[in-house]
PDB file of N, CA, C and O in Angstrom:
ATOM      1  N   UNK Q   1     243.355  48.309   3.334  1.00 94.00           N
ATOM      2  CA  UNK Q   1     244.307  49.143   2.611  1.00 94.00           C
ATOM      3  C   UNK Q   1     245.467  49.541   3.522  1.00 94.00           C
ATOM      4  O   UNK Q   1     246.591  49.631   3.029  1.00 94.00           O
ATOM      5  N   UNK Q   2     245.267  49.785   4.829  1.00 97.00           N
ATOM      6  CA  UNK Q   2     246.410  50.381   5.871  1.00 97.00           C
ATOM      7  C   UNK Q   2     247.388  49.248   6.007  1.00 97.00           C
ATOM      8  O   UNK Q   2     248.595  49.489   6.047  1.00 97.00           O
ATOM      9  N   UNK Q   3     246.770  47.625   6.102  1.00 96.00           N
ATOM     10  CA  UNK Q   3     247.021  46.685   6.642  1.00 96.00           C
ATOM     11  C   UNK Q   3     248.177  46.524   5.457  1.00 96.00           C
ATOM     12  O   UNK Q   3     249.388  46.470   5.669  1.00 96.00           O
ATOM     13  N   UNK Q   4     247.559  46.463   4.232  1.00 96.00           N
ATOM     14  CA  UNK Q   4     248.466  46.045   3.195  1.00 96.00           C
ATOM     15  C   UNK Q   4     250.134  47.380   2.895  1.00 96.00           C
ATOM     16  O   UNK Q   4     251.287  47.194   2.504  1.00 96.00           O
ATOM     17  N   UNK Q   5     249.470  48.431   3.278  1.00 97.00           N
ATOM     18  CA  UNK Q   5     250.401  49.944   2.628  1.00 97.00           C
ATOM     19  C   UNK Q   5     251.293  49.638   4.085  1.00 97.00           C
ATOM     20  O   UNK Q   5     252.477  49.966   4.169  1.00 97.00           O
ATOM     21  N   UNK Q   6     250.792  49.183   4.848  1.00 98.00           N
ATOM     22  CA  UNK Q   6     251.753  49.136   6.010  1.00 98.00           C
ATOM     23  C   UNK Q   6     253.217  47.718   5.818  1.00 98.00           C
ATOM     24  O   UNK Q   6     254.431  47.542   5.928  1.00 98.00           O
ATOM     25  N   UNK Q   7     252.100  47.137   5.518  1.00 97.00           N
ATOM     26  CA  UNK Q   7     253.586  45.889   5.135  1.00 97.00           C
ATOM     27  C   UNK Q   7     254.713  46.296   3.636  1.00 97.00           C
ATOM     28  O   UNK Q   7     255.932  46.333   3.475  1.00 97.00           O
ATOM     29  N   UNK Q   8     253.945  46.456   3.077  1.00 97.00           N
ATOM     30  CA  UNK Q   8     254.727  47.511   2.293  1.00 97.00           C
ATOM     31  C   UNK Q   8     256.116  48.700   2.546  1.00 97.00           C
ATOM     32  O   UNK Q   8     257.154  48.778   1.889  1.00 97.00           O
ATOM     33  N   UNK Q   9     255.722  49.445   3.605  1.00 98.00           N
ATOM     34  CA  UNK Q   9     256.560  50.446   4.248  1.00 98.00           C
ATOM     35  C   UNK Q   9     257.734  49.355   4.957  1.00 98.00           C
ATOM     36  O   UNK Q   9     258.794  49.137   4.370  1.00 98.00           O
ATOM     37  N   UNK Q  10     257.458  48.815   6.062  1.00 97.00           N
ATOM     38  CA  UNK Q  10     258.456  47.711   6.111  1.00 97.00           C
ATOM     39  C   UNK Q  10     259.620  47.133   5.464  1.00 97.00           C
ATOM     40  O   UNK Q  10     260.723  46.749   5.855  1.00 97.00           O
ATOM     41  N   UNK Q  11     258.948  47.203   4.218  1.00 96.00           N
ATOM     42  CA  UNK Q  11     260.350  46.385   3.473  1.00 96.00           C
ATOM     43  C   UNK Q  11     261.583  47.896   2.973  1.00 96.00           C
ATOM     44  O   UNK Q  11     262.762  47.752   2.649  1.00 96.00           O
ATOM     45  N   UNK Q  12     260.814  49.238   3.064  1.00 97.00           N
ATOM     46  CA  UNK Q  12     261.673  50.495   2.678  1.00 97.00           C
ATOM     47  C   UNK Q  12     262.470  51.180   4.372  1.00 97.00           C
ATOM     48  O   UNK Q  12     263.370  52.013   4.266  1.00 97.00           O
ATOM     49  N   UNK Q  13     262.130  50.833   5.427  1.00 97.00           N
ATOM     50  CA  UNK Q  13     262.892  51.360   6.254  1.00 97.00           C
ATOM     51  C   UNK Q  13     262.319  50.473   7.793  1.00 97.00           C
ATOM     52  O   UNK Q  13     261.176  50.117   8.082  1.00 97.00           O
ATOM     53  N   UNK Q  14     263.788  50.290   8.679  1.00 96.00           N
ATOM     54  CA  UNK Q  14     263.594  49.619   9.414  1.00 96.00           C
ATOM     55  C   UNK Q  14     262.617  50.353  10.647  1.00 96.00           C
ATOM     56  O   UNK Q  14     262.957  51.315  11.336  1.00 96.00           O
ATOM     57  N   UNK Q  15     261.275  49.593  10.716  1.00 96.00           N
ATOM     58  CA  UNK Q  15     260.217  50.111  11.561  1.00 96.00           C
ATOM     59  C   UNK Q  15     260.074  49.104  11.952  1.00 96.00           C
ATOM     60  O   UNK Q  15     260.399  48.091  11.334  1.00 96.00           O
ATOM     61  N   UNK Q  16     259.350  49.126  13.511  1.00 96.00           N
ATOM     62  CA  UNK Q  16     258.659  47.678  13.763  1.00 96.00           C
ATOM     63  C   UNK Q  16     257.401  47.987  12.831  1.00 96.00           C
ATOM     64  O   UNK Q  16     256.901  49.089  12.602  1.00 96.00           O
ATOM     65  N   UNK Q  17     256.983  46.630  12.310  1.00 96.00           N
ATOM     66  CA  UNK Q  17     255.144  46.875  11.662  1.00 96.00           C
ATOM     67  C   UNK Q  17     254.225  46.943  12.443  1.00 96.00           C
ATOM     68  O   UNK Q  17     253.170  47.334  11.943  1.00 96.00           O
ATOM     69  N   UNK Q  18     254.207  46.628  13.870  1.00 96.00           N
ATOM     70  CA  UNK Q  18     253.375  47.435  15.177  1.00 96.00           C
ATOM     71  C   UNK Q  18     253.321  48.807  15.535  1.00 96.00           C
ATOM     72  O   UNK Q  18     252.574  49.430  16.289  1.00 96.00           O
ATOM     73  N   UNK Q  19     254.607  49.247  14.584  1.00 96.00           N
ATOM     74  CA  UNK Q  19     254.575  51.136  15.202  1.00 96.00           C
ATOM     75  C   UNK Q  19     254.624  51.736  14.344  1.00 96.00           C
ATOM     76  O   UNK Q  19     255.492  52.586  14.144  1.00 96.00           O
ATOM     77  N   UNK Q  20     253.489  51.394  13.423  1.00 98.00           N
ATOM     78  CA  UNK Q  20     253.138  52.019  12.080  1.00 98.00           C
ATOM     79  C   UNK Q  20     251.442  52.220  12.510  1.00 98.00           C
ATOM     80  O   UNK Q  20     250.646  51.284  12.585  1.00 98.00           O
ATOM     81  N   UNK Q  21     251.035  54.036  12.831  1.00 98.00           N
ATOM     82  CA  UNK Q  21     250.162  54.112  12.779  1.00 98.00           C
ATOM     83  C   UNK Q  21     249.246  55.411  11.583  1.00 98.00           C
ATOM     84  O   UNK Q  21     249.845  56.160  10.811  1.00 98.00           O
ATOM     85  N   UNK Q  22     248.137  55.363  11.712  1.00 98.00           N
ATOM     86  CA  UNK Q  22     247.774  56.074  10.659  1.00 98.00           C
ATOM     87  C   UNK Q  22     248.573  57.463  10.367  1.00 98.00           C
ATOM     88  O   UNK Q  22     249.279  57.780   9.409  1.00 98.00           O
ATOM     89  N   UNK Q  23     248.249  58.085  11.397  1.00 98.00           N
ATOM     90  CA  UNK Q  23     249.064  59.485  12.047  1.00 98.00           C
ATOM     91  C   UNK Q  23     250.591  59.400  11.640  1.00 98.00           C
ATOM     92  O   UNK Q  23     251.125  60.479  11.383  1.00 98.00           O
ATOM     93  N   UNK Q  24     251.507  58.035  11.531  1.00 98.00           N
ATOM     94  CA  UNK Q  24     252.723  58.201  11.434  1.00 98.00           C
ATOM     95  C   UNK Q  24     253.224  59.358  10.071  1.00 98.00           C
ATOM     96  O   UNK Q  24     252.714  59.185   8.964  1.00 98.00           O
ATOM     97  N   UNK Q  25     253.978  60.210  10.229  1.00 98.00           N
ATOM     98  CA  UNK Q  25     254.686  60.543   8.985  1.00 98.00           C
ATOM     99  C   UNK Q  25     255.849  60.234   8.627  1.00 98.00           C
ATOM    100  O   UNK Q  25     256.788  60.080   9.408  1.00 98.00           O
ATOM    101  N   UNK Q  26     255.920  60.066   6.942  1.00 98.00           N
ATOM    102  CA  UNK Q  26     256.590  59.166   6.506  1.00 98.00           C
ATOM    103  C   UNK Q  26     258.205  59.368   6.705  1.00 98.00           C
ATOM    104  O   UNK Q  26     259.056  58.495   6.537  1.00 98.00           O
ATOM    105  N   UNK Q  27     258.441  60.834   7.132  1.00 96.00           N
ATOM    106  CA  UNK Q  27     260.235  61.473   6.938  1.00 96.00           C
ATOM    107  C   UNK Q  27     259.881  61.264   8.441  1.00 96.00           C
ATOM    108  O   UNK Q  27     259.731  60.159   8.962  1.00 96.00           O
ATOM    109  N   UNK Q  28     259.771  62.433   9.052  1.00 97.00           N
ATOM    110  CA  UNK Q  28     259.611  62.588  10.968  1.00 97.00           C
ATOM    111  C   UNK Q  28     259.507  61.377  11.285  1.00 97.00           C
ATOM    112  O   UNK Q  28     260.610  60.832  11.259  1.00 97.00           O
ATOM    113  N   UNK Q  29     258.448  60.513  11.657  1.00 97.00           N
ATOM    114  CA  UNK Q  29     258.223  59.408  12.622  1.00 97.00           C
ATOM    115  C   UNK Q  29     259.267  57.908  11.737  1.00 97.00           C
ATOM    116  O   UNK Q  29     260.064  57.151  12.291  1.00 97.00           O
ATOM    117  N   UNK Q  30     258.896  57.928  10.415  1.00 98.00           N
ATOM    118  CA  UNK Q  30     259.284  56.216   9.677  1.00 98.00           C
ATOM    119  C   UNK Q  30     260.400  56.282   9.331  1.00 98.00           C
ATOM    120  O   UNK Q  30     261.109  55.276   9.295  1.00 98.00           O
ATOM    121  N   UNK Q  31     260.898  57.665   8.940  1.00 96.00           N
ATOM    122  CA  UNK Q  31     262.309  57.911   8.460  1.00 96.00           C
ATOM    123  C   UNK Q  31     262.877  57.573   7.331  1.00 96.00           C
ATOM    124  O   UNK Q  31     263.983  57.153   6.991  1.00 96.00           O
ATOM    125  N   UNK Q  32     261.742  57.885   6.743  1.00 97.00           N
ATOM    126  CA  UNK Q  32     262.315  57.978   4.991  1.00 97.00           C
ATOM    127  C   UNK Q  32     262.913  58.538   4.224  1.00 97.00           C
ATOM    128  O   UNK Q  32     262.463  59.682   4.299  1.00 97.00           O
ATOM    129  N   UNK Q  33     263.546  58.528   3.604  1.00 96.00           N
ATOM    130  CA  UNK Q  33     264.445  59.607   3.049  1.00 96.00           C
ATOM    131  C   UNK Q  33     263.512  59.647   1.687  1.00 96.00           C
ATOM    132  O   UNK Q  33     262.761  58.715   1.402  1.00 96.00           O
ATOM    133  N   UNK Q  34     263.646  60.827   0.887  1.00 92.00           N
ATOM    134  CA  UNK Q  34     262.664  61.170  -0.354  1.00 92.00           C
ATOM    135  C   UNK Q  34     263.185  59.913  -1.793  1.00 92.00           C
ATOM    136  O   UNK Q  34     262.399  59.908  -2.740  1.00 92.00           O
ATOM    137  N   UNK Q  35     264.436  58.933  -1.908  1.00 95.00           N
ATOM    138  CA  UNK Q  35     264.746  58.180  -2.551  1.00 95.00           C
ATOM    139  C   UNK Q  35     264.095  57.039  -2.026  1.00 95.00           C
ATOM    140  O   UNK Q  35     263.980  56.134  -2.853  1.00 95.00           O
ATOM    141  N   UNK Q  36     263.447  56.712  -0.448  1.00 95.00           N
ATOM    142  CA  UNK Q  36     262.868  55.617  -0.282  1.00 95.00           C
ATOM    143  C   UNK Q  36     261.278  56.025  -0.630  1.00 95.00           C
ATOM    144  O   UNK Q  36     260.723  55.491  -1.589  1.00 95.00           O
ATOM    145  N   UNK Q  37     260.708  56.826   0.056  1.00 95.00           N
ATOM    146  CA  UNK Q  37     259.564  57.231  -0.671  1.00 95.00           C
ATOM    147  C   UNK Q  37     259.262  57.028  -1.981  1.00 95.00           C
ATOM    148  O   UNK Q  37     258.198  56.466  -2.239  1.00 95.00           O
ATOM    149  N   UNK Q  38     260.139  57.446  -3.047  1.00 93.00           N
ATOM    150  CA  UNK Q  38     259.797  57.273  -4.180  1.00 93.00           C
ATOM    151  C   UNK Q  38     260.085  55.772  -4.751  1.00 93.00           C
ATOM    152  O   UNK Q  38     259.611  55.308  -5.788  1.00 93.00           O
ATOM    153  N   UNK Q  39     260.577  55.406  -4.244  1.00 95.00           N
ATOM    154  CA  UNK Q  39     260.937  53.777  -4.375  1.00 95.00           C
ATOM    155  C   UNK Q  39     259.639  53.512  -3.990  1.00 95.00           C
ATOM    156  O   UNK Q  39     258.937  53.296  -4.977  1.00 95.00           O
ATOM    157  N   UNK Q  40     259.055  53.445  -2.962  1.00 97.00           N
ATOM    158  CA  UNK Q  40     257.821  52.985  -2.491  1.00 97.00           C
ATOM    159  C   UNK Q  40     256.521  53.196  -3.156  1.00 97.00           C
ATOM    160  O   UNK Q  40     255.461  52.588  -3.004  1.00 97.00           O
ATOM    161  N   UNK Q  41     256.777  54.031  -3.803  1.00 95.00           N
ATOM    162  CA  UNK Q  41     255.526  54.876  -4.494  1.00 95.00           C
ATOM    163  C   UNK Q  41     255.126  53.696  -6.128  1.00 95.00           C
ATOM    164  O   UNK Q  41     254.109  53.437  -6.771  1.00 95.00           O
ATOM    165  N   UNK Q  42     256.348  53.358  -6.189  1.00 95.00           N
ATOM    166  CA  UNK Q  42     256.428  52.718  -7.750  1.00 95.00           C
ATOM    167  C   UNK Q  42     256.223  50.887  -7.262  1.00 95.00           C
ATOM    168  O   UNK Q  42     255.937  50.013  -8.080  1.00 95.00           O
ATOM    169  N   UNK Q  43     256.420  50.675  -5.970  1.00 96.00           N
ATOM    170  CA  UNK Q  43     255.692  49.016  -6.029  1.00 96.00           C
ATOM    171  C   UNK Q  43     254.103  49.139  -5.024  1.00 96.00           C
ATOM    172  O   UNK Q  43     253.315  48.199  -4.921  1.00 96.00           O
ATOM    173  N   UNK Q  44     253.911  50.513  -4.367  1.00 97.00           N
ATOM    174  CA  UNK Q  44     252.387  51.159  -4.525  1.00 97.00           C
ATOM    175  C   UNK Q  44     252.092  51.065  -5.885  1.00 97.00           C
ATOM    176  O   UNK Q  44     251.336  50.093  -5.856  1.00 97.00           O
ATOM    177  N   UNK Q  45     252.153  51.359  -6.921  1.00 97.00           N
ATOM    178  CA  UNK Q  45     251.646  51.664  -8.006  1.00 97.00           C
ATOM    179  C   UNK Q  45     251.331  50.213  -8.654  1.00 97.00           C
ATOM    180  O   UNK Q  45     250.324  49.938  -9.306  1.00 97.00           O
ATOM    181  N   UNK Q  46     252.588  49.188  -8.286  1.00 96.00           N
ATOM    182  CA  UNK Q  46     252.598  47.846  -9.082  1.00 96.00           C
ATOM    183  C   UNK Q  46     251.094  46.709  -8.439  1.00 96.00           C
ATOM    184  O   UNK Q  46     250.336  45.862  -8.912  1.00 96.00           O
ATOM    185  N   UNK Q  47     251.369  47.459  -6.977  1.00 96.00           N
ATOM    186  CA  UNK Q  47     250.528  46.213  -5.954  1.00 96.00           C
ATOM    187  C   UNK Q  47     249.345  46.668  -5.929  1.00 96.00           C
ATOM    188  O   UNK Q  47     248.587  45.759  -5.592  1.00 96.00           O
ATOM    189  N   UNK Q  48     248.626  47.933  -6.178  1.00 95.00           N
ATOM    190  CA  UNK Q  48     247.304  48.545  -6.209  1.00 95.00           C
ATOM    191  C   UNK Q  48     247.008  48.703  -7.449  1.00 95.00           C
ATOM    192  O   UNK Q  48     246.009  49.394  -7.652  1.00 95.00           O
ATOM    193  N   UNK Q  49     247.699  48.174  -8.603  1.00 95.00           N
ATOM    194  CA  UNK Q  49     247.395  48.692 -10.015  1.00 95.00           C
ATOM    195  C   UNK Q  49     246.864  50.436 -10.273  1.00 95.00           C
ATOM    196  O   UNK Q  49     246.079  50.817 -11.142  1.00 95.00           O
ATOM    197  N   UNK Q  50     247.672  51.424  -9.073  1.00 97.00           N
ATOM    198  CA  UNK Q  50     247.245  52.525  -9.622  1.00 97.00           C
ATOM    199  C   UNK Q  50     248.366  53.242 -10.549  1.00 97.00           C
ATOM    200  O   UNK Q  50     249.335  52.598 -10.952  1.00 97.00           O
ATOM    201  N   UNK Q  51     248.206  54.420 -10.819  1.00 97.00           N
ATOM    202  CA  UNK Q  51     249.171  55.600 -11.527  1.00 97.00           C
ATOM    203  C   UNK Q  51     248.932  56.531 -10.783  1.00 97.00           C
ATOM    204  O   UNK Q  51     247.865  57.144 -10.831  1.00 97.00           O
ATOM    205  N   UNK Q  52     250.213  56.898  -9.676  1.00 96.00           N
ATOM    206  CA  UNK Q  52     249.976  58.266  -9.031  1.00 96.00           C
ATOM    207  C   UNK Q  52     250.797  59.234  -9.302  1.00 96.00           C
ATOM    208  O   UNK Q  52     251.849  58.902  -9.849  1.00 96.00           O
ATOM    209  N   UNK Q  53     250.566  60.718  -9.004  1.00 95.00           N
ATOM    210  CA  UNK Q  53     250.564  61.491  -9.556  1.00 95.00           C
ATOM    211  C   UNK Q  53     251.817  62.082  -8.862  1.00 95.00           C
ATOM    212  O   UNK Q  53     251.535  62.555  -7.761  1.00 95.00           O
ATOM    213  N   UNK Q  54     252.704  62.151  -9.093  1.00 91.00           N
ATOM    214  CA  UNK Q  54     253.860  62.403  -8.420  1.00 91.00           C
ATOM    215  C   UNK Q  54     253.887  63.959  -7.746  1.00 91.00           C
ATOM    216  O   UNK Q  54     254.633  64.029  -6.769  1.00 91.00           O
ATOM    217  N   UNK Q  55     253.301  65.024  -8.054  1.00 94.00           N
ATOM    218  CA  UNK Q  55     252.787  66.288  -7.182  1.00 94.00           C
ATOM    219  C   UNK Q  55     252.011  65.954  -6.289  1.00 94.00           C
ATOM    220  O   UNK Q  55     252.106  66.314  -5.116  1.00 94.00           O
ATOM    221  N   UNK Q  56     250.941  65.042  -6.868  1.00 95.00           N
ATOM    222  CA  UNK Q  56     249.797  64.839  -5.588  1.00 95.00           C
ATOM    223  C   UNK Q  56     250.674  64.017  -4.361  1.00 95.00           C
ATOM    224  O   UNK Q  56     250.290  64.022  -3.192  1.00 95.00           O
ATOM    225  N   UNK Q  57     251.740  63.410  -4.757  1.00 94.00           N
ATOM    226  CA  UNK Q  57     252.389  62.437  -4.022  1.00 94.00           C
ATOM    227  C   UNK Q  57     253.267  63.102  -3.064  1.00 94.00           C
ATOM    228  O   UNK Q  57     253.211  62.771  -1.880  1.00 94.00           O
ATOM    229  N   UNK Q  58     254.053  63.986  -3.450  1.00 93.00           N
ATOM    230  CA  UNK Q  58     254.908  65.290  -3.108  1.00 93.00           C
ATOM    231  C   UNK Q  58     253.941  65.932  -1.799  1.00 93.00           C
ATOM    232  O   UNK Q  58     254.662  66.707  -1.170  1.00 93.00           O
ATOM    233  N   UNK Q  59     252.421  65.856  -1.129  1.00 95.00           N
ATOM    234  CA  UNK Q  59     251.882  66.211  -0.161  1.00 95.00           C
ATOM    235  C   UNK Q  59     251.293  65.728   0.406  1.00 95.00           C
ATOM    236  O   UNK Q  59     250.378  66.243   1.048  1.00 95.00           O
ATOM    237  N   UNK Q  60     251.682  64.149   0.390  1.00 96.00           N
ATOM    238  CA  UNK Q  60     251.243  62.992   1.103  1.00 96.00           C
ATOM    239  C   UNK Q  60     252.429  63.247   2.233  1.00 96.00           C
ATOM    240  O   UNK Q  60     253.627  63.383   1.984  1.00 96.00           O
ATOM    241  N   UNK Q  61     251.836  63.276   3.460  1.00 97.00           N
ATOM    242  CA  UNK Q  61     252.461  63.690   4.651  1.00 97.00           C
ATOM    243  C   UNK Q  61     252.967  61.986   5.449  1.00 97.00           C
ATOM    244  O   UNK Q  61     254.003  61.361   5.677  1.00 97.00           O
ATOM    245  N   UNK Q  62     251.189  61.798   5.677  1.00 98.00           N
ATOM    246  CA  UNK Q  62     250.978  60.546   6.833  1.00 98.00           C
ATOM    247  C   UNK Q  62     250.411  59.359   5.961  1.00 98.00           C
ATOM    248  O   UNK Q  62     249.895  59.467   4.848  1.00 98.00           O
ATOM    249  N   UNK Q  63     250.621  58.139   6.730  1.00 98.00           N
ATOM    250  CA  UNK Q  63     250.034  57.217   6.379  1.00 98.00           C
ATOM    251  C   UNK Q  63     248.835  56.875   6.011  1.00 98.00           C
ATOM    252  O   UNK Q  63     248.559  56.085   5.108  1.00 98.00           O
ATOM    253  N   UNK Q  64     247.874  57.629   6.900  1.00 98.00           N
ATOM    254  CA  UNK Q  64     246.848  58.127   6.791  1.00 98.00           C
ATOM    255  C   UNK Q  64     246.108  58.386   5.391  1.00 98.00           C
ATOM    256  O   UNK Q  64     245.191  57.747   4.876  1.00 98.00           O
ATOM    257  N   UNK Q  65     246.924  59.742   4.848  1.00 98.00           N
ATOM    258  CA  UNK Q  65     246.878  60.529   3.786  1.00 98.00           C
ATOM    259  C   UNK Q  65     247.064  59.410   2.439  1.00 98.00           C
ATOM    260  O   UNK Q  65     246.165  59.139   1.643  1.00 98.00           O
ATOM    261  N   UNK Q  66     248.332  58.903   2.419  1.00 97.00           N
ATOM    262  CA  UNK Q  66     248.422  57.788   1.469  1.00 97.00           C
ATOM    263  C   UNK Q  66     247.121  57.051   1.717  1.00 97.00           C
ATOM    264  O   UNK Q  66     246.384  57.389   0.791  1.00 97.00           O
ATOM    265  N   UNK Q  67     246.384  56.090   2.626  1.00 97.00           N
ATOM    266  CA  UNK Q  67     245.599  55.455   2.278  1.00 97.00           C
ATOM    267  C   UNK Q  67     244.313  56.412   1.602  1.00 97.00           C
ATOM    268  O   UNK Q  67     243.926  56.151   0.463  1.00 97.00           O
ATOM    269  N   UNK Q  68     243.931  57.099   2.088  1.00 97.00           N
ATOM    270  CA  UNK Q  68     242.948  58.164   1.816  1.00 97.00           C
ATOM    271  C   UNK Q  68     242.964  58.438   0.191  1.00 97.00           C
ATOM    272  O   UNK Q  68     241.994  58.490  -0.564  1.00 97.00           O
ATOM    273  N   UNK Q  69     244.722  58.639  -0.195  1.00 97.00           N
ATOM    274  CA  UNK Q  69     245.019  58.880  -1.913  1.00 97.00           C
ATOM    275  C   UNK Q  69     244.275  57.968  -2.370  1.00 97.00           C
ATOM    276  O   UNK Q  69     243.125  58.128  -2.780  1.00 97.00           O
ATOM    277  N   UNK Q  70     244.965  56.821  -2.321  1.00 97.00           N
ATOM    278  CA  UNK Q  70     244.796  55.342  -2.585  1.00 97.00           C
ATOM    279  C   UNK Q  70     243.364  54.794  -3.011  1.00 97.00           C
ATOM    280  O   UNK Q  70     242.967  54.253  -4.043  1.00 97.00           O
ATOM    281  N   UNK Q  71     242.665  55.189  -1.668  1.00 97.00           N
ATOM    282  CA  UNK Q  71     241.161  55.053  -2.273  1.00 97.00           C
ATOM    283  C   UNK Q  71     240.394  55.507  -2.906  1.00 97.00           C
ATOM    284  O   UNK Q  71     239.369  55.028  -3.390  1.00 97.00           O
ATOM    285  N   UNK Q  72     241.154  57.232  -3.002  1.00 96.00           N
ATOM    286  CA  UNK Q  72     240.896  57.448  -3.915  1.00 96.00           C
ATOM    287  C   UNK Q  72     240.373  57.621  -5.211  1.00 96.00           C
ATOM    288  O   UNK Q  72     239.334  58.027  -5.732  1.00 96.00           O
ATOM    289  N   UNK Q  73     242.274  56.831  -5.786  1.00 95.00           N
ATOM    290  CA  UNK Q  73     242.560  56.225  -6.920  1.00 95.00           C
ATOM    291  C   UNK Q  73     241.681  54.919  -7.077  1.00 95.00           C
ATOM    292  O   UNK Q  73     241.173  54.984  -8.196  1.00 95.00           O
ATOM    293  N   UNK Q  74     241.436  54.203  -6.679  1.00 91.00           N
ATOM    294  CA  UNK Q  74     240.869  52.805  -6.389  1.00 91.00           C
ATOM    295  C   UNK Q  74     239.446  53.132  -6.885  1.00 91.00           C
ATOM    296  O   UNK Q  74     238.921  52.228  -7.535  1.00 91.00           O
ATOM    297  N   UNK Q  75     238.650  54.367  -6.684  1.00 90.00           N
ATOM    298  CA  UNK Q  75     237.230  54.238  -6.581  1.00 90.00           C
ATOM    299  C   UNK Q  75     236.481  54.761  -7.793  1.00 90.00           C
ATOM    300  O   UNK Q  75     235.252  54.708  -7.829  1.00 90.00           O
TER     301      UNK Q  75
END
């Protein structure tokens, strides 16, 4: 799940995909702005077949946290 949410992040802001770790957060460390986040959130939704919850999404900090949602949703 990290492996995949990580290549993912990649294509929304220029990171190396080696310096994407769980711990990273998504504004501070990856540098997302809240229009790339939410961009991201909606081909998360396409590539995991989930529906997330856009509040619950709103306190997804770290990478971490997203996978953790994710499985969540998944289980």
């Amino acid at each position: 799940m990290f492996e995949k949410l990580a290549d993912i992040i990649v294509n929304y802001v220029e990171v190396d995909r080696a310096a994407i770790r769980p711990e990273s957060r998504f504004m501070e460390d990856l540098r997302f702005t809240s229009f790339d986040f939410m961009s991201m959130l909606g081909e998360i939704e396409d590539t995991f077949d989930v529906e997330i919850d856009q509040k619950e999404a709103a306190d997804i900090r770290t990478v971490q946290e997203a996978v953790d949602y994710l499985e969540k949703l998944k289980a």
